Amino acid sequence: MSPSSSDQLADPSRLIVVSNRLPVTLTQSGSEWSFKLSSGGLVSALSGLKKQMSFTWVGWPGMDFGEDDRRKIDSLLKENSCAAVYLDDETADLYYNGFANSVLWPLFHYHPGEVSFEEPAWDAYQRANQAFADSLVENVKDGDLVWIQDYHLMLLPRLLRKALDERGLKNVKIGWFLHTPFPSSELYRILPVRKEILEGVLSADLLGFHTYDYARHFLSSCTRILGLQTSPDTIETEGRTVHVGTFPIGIDPEKFREALETDDVKKRLGEFERQFQGTQVIVGVERLDYIKGVPQKLLAFEELLTKHPQYVGKVVLVQIAVPSRGDVEEYQQLIVSVNELVGRINGRFGTVEYTPIHFLHKSVSFTELVSLYAVSDVCLITSTRDGMNLVSYEYVASQQKRHGVLVLSEFAGAAQSLNGSIIINSWSIEEVSNAIDQALSMAPEQREANFKTLYKYVTKYTAAHWGLSFITELRRVSQVADELAQLPMLTAAPVVDRFKGAPKERLLILDYDSTLSVTSAISEFACPSLLTLNTLRRLAEQPNTLVYVISGRIRAHMERWFDGIDIGLVAEHGLFYKHPKVALARLPPSPVVSASEASDPGLEDGWYSLVQHTDPQWRDTVLPLFQHYTERTPGSFIEEKEIDITWHYRNTDPEFGSWQANELQINLEKVLSHLPLMIVNGNKTVEVRPSRIDKTYAVKAIMKDLAGVDFGFVMAIGDGRADENVFTYLNRAFPKASLITSTVGRKTTEAKYYLPNVDSVLGILSKLIEAS
């Protein structure tokens, strides 16, 4: 449930809404300036939110002004909770028309042929986004909520976050919402600056989309292009979790209900009813844009009159086509094409008394619009691609008496929400024609039932609901982020002090992959760097210091990589371990079961196994299954270890690899359920190994062997889910004063600290060496 307005207003944080344009039109009379509220989908949507909570609106005022005029305009806007971002005319034109509307708009609406990428326009887009960031950072305070709107400002979250960080403002919550579709990754990837755009919005805390399809496409692009880990509602990037949500936009239905009761609308509605007496009316309202499918609508109407001549003289189409970007060649061609179609259809079917298509290429007043909605029997929306399309909502809100039928393109976002409408493929002229016939001949009882379903949705999921839902979610995810932000980063000074001051033995337990070394799917390429090797060698040479490195790699690789360095090793996620030579004198006479007899003859003695008896026949069951999925998943491969078997899919198609991994795990569970084995779905891996054996089990075994050693300093660092169990065990086993645990990357963790990456881990370890 959405919180009440009083709950919202009680929250001390300010809300700042940022969009390309301010919702005002400025006019000058002499030396004085005035403004009136503009129209538009975003203005209408946020007007509903304005009734529930106050906010400041930041945006471009529509043109550039001199310094004197700017001061007057700023004062006027401030009185009305607005603030201007000024752009010079050249930047504004290139940013808005050259990049936002000539690159992002056609690409996001599946018209790649209309994309015209030019470097000067891209430069202007960056400058404009930077101007917004510079303006905002002067006014934003810690604790504020900043809600950025649409594709015009996709770089702004990153630029703003950078500027805020430089000023020490760490508690500003940033949300971003896309009001258009987001294309599939296969289409989006053609954008030359695809990475920069994605990285720009990923500095926000919450990303919002109209439908899950759009969100899914965005997530897929992040996975395929940036290589990020995603879930259905999160993206992991730079040690942060970015949340993704679906928030279908709505309208303010009360505005239409109240308008229907006004004298002006009643008068105009009466005029329309007399004009169209004995005729069924189909209404269409769109900007004249190539995504709105106006030609498809006209062709379908022509098909209807051709196949069903009984409708000639009995059905009219009233099409409002609001002018849009008439200076652009593609739009000029569209106008010519539409005019030719209207002329042809009216010439073919029209008479002196009957005009099949009433085509109005202009804006109409709100009174006129509501009256047309109310008088019509059918609303026909044939968008070929549309973010949401609020005309469908407005039509439903105006149809309480007539119960008109909504025919809605499946390519409009609203089609996923408005059950009760007739959903069509707007590219199929025959299907649209049949849908119009179905709508015109629908029984009154069915019309009423459909309308009730539609009206219930439209009146519940309003513009105010949309806005409050997004803000509520932004606050919620920000609270989660705040909790993570309380996890301190591990710094060198306190670690060095405790390391130097330790009165007894010192123990370091270090994960390998993604902690000491960047992860590589291919074992042969996963060897440690020279820096890592030198750091471990020097660390192991420190007096009274034991170092253990834990890995999922096999013993042979670890022996080879760390040859000549006196450290303890744990292989295959805990199945085997080996103490450093310096620790051997401290061991009891008979440690855990020896694995020397089962060891590779080329390995040195000293390895211990945590698995005493393993029936190797289970491998005969698992390997064929692994091979089956390897053959059907390009880029995957099998890694056979001494005991474990691992299927790697890091280099596969991200989505297909995940699907195959899930399916493989299900099949493994079926065939191995009776055996003492466990299936581990790791970081782009599926692994089968003996049950109960993991890193924690190995650490416990090591500590049991070293029970006689009194440790005054213990530090454990790791990045994965398996390391969390190690942290939990160590937190219980050692007093707080002697223990330091750190995860790699900021996340929810059992560790007490975090380090950002591999370099920072090696940096901390180097500081310990320098201090000794």
PDB file of C-alpha atoms in Angstrom, residues 496-684:
ATOM      1  CA  VAL A 496      49.041  -2.365  11.166  1.00  0.00           C
ATOM      2  CA  ASP A 497      48.782  -1.287  14.816  1.00  0.00           C
ATOM      3  CA  ARG A 498      47.077  -4.529  15.826  1.00  0.00           C
ATOM      4  CA  PHE A 499      49.444  -6.627  13.699  1.00  0.00           C
ATOM      5  CA  LYS A 500      52.552  -5.001  15.219  1.00  0.00           C
ATOM      6  CA  GLY A 501      51.153  -5.050  18.740  1.00  0.00           C
ATOM      7  CA  ALA A 502      50.055  -8.668  18.727  1.00  0.00           C
ATOM      8  CA  PRO A 503      51.711 -10.266  21.767  1.00  0.00           C
ATOM      9  CA  LYS A 504      51.313 -13.793  20.419  1.00  0.00           C
ATOM     10  CA  GLU A 505      51.153 -15.661  17.102  1.00  0.00           C
ATOM     11  CA  ARG A 506      49.562 -14.065  14.025  1.00  0.00           C
ATOM     12  CA  LEU A 507      47.269 -15.872  11.579  1.00  0.00           C
ATOM     13  CA  LEU A 508      46.105 -14.732   8.104  1.00  0.00           C
ATOM     14  CA  ILE A 509      43.424 -16.685   6.184  1.00  0.00           C
ATOM     15  CA  LEU A 510      43.131 -15.414   2.609  1.00  0.00           C
ATOM     16  CA  ASP A 511      40.770 -16.435  -0.171  1.00  0.00           C
ATOM     17  CA  TYR A 512      42.425 -16.695  -3.593  1.00  0.00           C
ATOM     18  CA  ASP A 513      40.095 -15.962  -6.540  1.00  0.00           C
ATOM     19  CA  SER A 514      38.842 -12.345  -6.561  1.00  0.00           C
ATOM     20  CA  THR A 515      40.747 -11.661  -3.324  1.00  0.00           C
ATOM     21  CA  LEU A 516      44.428 -12.221  -4.103  1.00  0.00           C
ATOM     22  CA  SER A 517      43.936 -12.615  -7.850  1.00  0.00           C
ATOM     23  CA  VAL A 518      41.407 -11.558 -10.471  1.00  0.00           C
ATOM     24  CA  THR A 519      39.175 -14.515 -11.315  1.00  0.00           C
ATOM     25  CA  SER A 520      39.918 -16.472 -14.491  1.00  0.00           C
ATOM     26  CA  ALA A 521      37.668 -19.264 -15.726  1.00  0.00           C
ATOM     27  CA  ILE A 522      40.612 -21.164 -17.228  1.00  0.00           C
ATOM     28  CA  SER A 523      42.731 -22.689 -14.481  1.00  0.00           C
ATOM     29  CA  GLU A 524      46.012 -22.346 -16.368  1.00  0.00           C
ATOM     30  CA  PHE A 525      45.478 -18.582 -16.607  1.00  0.00           C
ATOM     31  CA  ALA A 526      44.483 -18.164 -12.955  1.00  0.00           C
ATOM     32  CA  CYS A 527      48.055 -18.083 -11.660  1.00  0.00           C
ATOM     33  CA  PRO A 528      48.958 -15.338  -9.198  1.00  0.00           C
ATOM     34  CA  SER A 529      50.760 -12.188 -10.295  1.00  0.00           C
ATOM     35  CA  LEU A 530      54.350 -11.469  -9.334  1.00  0.00           C
ATOM     36  CA  LEU A 531      53.070  -8.818  -6.919  1.00  0.00           C
ATOM     37  CA  THR A 532      50.822 -11.379  -5.207  1.00  0.00           C
ATOM     38  CA  LEU A 533      53.640 -13.920  -4.969  1.00  0.00           C
ATOM     39  CA  ASN A 534      56.146 -11.400  -3.586  1.00  0.00           C
ATOM     40  CA  THR A 535      53.605 -10.107  -1.081  1.00  0.00           C
ATOM     41  CA  LEU A 536      52.825 -13.615   0.213  1.00  0.00           C
ATOM     42  CA  ARG A 537      56.508 -14.572   0.342  1.00  0.00           C
ATOM     43  CA  ARG A 538      57.463 -11.525   2.407  1.00  0.00           C
ATOM     44  CA  LEU A 539      54.398 -11.910   4.615  1.00  0.00           C
ATOM     45  CA  ALA A 540      55.235 -15.543   5.351  1.00  0.00           C
ATOM     46  CA  GLU A 541      58.772 -14.500   6.329  1.00  0.00           C
ATOM     47  CA  GLN A 542      57.441 -12.312   9.141  1.00  0.00           C
ATOM     48  CA  PRO A 543      58.136 -13.795  12.587  1.00  0.00           C
ATOM     49  CA  ASN A 544      55.309 -15.570  14.394  1.00  0.00           C
ATOM     50  CA  THR A 545      53.092 -15.329  11.301  1.00  0.00           C
ATOM     51  CA  LEU A 546      51.147 -18.152   9.630  1.00  0.00           C
ATOM     52  CA  VAL A 547      49.516 -17.535   6.243  1.00  0.00           C
ATOM     53  CA  TYR A 548      46.880 -19.800   4.642  1.00  0.00           C
ATOM     54  CA  VAL A 549      45.508 -19.364   1.100  1.00  0.00           C
ATOM     55  CA  ILE A 550      42.157 -21.004   0.336  1.00  0.00           C
ATOM     56  CA  SER A 551      41.119 -21.813  -3.228  1.00  0.00           C
ATOM     57  CA  GLY A 552      38.841 -23.965  -5.314  1.00  0.00           C
ATOM     58  CA  ARG A 553      41.787 -24.839  -7.545  1.00  0.00           C
ATOM     59  CA  ILE A 554      43.409 -28.275  -7.574  1.00  0.00           C
ATOM     60  CA  ARG A 555      46.455 -29.201  -5.459  1.00  0.00           C
ATOM     61  CA  ALA A 556      48.795 -29.539  -8.446  1.00  0.00           C
ATOM     62  CA  HIS A 557      48.169 -25.962  -9.560  1.00  0.00           C
ATOM     63  CA  MET A 558      48.540 -24.550  -6.071  1.00  0.00           C
ATOM     64  CA  GLU A 559      51.769 -26.479  -5.456  1.00  0.00           C
ATOM     65  CA  ARG A 560      53.201 -25.140  -8.703  1.00  0.00           C
ATOM     66  CA  TRP A 561      52.052 -21.543  -8.213  1.00  0.00           C
ATOM     67  CA  PHE A 562      53.247 -21.172  -4.639  1.00  0.00           C
ATOM     68  CA  ASP A 563      56.363 -23.338  -4.845  1.00  0.00           C
ATOM     69  CA  GLY A 564      59.082 -22.009  -2.557  1.00  0.00           C
ATOM     70  CA  ILE A 565      56.713 -19.875  -0.458  1.00  0.00           C
ATOM     71  CA  ASP A 566      56.123 -21.194   3.047  1.00  0.00           C
ATOM     72  CA  ILE A 567      52.368 -20.751   3.320  1.00  0.00           C
ATOM     73  CA  GLY A 568      49.476 -23.077   4.097  1.00  0.00           C
ATOM     74  CA  LEU A 569      47.250 -24.113   1.197  1.00  0.00           C
ATOM     75  CA  VAL A 570      43.630 -25.257   0.978  1.00  0.00           C
ATOM     76  CA  ALA A 571      42.586 -26.824  -2.353  1.00  0.00           C
ATOM     77  CA  GLU A 572      39.267 -27.756  -3.948  1.00  0.00           C
ATOM     78  CA  HIS A 573      37.246 -25.574  -1.574  1.00  0.00           C
ATOM     79  CA  GLY A 574      38.441 -27.415   1.522  1.00  0.00           C
ATOM     80  CA  LEU A 575      38.778 -31.030   0.400  1.00  0.00           C
ATOM     81  CA  PHE A 576      42.568 -30.880   0.852  1.00  0.00           C
ATOM     82  CA  TYR A 577      44.779 -28.692   2.974  1.00  0.00           C
ATOM     83  CA  LYS A 578      48.443 -28.343   3.787  1.00  0.00           C
ATOM     84  CA  HIS A 579      50.202 -26.521   6.632  1.00  0.00           C
ATOM     85  CA  PRO A 580      53.200 -24.248   6.129  1.00  0.00           C
ATOM     86  CA  LYS A 581      56.480 -25.830   7.181  1.00  0.00           C
ATOM     87  CA  VAL A 582      56.907 -23.306   9.974  1.00  0.00           C
ATOM     88  CA  ALA A 583      53.700 -24.647  11.547  1.00  0.00           C
ATOM     89  CA  LEU A 584      54.656 -28.326  11.482  1.00  0.00           C
ATOM     90  CA  ALA A 585      56.500 -28.167  14.809  1.00  0.00           C
ATOM     91  CA  ARG A 586      53.307 -26.947  16.445  1.00  0.00           C
ATOM     92  CA  LEU A 587      51.122 -29.798  15.155  1.00  0.00           C
ATOM     93  CA  PRO A 588      49.949 -32.725  17.286  1.00  0.00           C
ATOM     94  CA  PRO A 589      51.452 -36.166  16.474  1.00  0.00           C
ATOM     95  CA  SER A 590      48.484 -37.245  14.325  1.00  0.00           C
ATOM     96  CA  PRO A 591      46.509 -34.535  12.570  1.00  0.00           C
ATOM     97  CA  VAL A 592      43.488 -35.147  10.411  1.00  0.00           C
ATOM     98  CA  VAL A 593      43.480 -38.202   8.117  1.00  0.00           C
ATOM     99  CA  SER A 594      46.497 -38.168   5.794  1.00  0.00           C
ATOM    100  CA  ALA A 595      45.960 -38.051   2.079  1.00  0.00           C
ATOM    101  CA  SER A 596      49.549 -38.697   1.146  1.00  0.00           C
ATOM    102  CA  GLU A 597      48.753 -42.172  -0.117  1.00  0.00           C
ATOM    103  CA  ALA A 598      46.132 -40.831  -2.471  1.00  0.00           C
ATOM    104  CA  SER A 599      48.232 -37.890  -3.571  1.00  0.00           C
ATOM    105  CA  ASP A 600      49.596 -37.348  -7.030  1.00  0.00           C
ATOM    106  CA  PRO A 601      53.114 -38.874  -7.013  1.00  0.00           C
ATOM    107  CA  GLY A 602      54.480 -35.549  -8.237  1.00  0.00           C
ATOM    108  CA  LEU A 603      53.243 -33.685  -5.156  1.00  0.00           C
ATOM    109  CA  GLU A 604      55.182 -33.313  -1.958  1.00  0.00           C
ATOM    110  CA  ASP A 605      53.919 -34.978   1.191  1.00  0.00           C
ATOM    111  CA  GLY A 606      52.093 -32.984   3.769  1.00  0.00           C
ATOM    112  CA  TRP A 607      48.635 -32.732   2.245  1.00  0.00           C
ATOM    113  CA  TYR A 608      45.675 -33.810   4.346  1.00  0.00           C
ATOM    114  CA  SER A 609      42.286 -34.895   3.098  1.00  0.00           C
ATOM    115  CA  LEU A 610      38.925 -34.230   4.700  1.00  0.00           C
ATOM    116  CA  VAL A 611      37.375 -37.054   2.665  1.00  0.00           C
ATOM    117  CA  GLN A 612      38.301 -40.547   3.815  1.00  0.00           C
ATOM    118  CA  HIS A 613      36.248 -42.709   1.492  1.00  0.00           C
ATOM    119  CA  THR A 614      34.716 -41.494  -1.762  1.00  0.00           C
ATOM    120  CA  ASP A 615      33.091 -43.862  -4.219  1.00  0.00           C
ATOM    121  CA  PRO A 616      34.451 -42.698  -7.608  1.00  0.00           C
ATOM    122  CA  GLN A 617      31.525 -44.218  -9.493  1.00  0.00           C
ATOM    123  CA  TRP A 618      29.435 -41.053  -9.028  1.00  0.00           C
ATOM    124  CA  ARG A 619      31.752 -39.341 -11.516  1.00  0.00           C
ATOM    125  CA  ASP A 620      30.575 -41.799 -14.171  1.00  0.00           C
ATOM    126  CA  THR A 621      27.067 -40.474 -13.623  1.00  0.00           C
ATOM    127  CA  VAL A 622      27.968 -36.773 -13.504  1.00  0.00           C
ATOM    128  CA  LEU A 623      30.437 -36.542 -16.403  1.00  0.00           C
ATOM    129  CA  PRO A 624      28.008 -37.570 -19.188  1.00  0.00           C
ATOM    130  CA  LEU A 625      25.518 -35.006 -17.897  1.00  0.00           C
ATOM    131  CA  PHE A 626      28.203 -32.304 -17.814  1.00  0.00           C
ATOM    132  CA  GLN A 627      29.322 -33.279 -21.320  1.00  0.00           C
ATOM    133  CA  HIS A 628      25.721 -33.088 -22.563  1.00  0.00           C
ATOM    134  CA  TYR A 629      25.398 -29.480 -21.387  1.00  0.00           C
ATOM    135  CA  THR A 630      28.884 -28.551 -22.577  1.00  0.00           C
ATOM    136  CA  GLU A 631      28.046 -29.685 -26.107  1.00  0.00           C
ATOM    137  CA  ARG A 632      24.864 -27.606 -26.069  1.00  0.00           C
ATOM    138  CA  THR A 633      26.285 -24.485 -24.403  1.00  0.00           C
ATOM    139  CA  PRO A 634      28.966 -22.793 -26.527  1.00  0.00           C
ATOM    140  CA  GLY A 635      31.776 -21.372 -24.376  1.00  0.00           C
ATOM    141  CA  SER A 636      31.285 -23.761 -21.445  1.00  0.00           C
ATOM    142  CA  PHE A 637      33.807 -26.364 -20.353  1.00  0.00           C
ATOM    143  CA  ILE A 638      34.410 -29.032 -17.688  1.00  0.00           C
ATOM    144  CA  GLU A 639      37.153 -28.877 -15.079  1.00  0.00           C
ATOM    145  CA  GLU A 640      37.944 -32.261 -13.557  1.00  0.00           C
ATOM    146  CA  LYS A 641      39.686 -32.019 -10.211  1.00  0.00           C
ATOM    147  CA  GLU A 642      40.960 -34.805  -8.002  1.00  0.00           C
ATOM    148  CA  ILE A 643      37.562 -35.197  -6.405  1.00  0.00           C
ATOM    149  CA  ASP A 644      35.372 -32.286  -7.506  1.00  0.00           C
ATOM    150  CA  ILE A 645      33.961 -31.839 -10.982  1.00  0.00           C
ATOM    151  CA  THR A 646      33.089 -28.295 -12.074  1.00  0.00           C
ATOM    152  CA  TRP A 647      31.120 -27.032 -15.069  1.00  0.00           C
ATOM    153  CA  HIS A 648      32.170 -23.481 -16.048  1.00  0.00           C
ATOM    154  CA  TYR A 649      29.891 -21.181 -18.043  1.00  0.00           C
ATOM    155  CA  ARG A 650      31.577 -17.793 -17.516  1.00  0.00           C
ATOM    156  CA  ASN A 651      32.352 -17.448 -21.231  1.00  0.00           C
ATOM    157  CA  THR A 652      28.888 -18.398 -22.489  1.00  0.00           C
ATOM    158  CA  ASP A 653      25.994 -16.171 -23.472  1.00  0.00           C
ATOM    159  CA  PRO A 654      25.081 -14.784 -20.012  1.00  0.00           C
ATOM    160  CA  GLU A 655      21.370 -15.526 -20.075  1.00  0.00           C
ATOM    161  CA  PHE A 656      21.586 -18.843 -21.899  1.00  0.00           C
ATOM    162  CA  GLY A 657      24.418 -19.964 -19.620  1.00  0.00           C
ATOM    163  CA  SER A 658      22.338 -19.217 -16.518  1.00  0.00           C
ATOM    164  CA  TRP A 659      19.342 -21.088 -17.925  1.00  0.00           C
ATOM    165  CA  GLN A 660      21.507 -24.100 -18.736  1.00  0.00           C
ATOM    166  CA  ALA A 661      23.119 -24.003 -15.289  1.00  0.00           C
ATOM    167  CA  ASN A 662      19.727 -24.008 -13.574  1.00  0.00           C
ATOM    168  CA  GLU A 663      18.546 -26.895 -15.724  1.00  0.00           C
ATOM    169  CA  LEU A 664      21.786 -28.805 -15.109  1.00  0.00           C
ATOM    170  CA  GLN A 665      21.407 -28.345 -11.352  1.00  0.00           C
ATOM    171  CA  ILE A 666      17.848 -29.692 -11.438  1.00  0.00           C
ATOM    172  CA  ASN A 667      18.954 -32.786 -13.362  1.00  0.00           C
ATOM    173  CA  LEU A 668      21.914 -33.331 -11.050  1.00  0.00           C
ATOM    174  CA  GLU A 669      19.638 -33.197  -8.012  1.00  0.00           C
ATOM    175  CA  LYS A 670      17.493 -35.929  -9.558  1.00  0.00           C
ATOM    176  CA  VAL A 671      20.326 -38.372 -10.218  1.00  0.00           C
ATOM    177  CA  LEU A 672      22.479 -37.647  -7.124  1.00  0.00           C
ATOM    178  CA  SER A 673      19.836 -37.311  -4.440  1.00  0.00           C
ATOM    179  CA  HIS A 674      20.747 -40.680  -2.877  1.00  0.00           C
ATOM    180  CA  LEU A 675      24.501 -39.977  -2.690  1.00  0.00           C
ATOM    181  CA  PRO A 676      26.508 -38.035  -0.046  1.00  0.00           C
ATOM    182  CA  LEU A 677      27.278 -35.249  -2.517  1.00  0.00           C
ATOM    183  CA  MET A 678      26.326 -31.612  -2.774  1.00  0.00           C
ATOM    184  CA  ILE A 679      25.733 -29.427  -5.825  1.00  0.00           C
ATOM    185  CA  VAL A 680      27.087 -25.914  -5.532  1.00  0.00           C
ATOM    186  CA  ASN A 681      25.934 -23.183  -7.919  1.00  0.00           C
ATOM    187  CA  GLY A 682      28.899 -20.829  -7.641  1.00  0.00           C
ATOM    188  CA  ASN A 683      30.205 -17.818  -9.541  1.00  0.00           C
ATOM    189  CA  LYS A 684      29.409 -18.913 -13.112  1.00  0.00           C
TER     190      LYS A 684
END
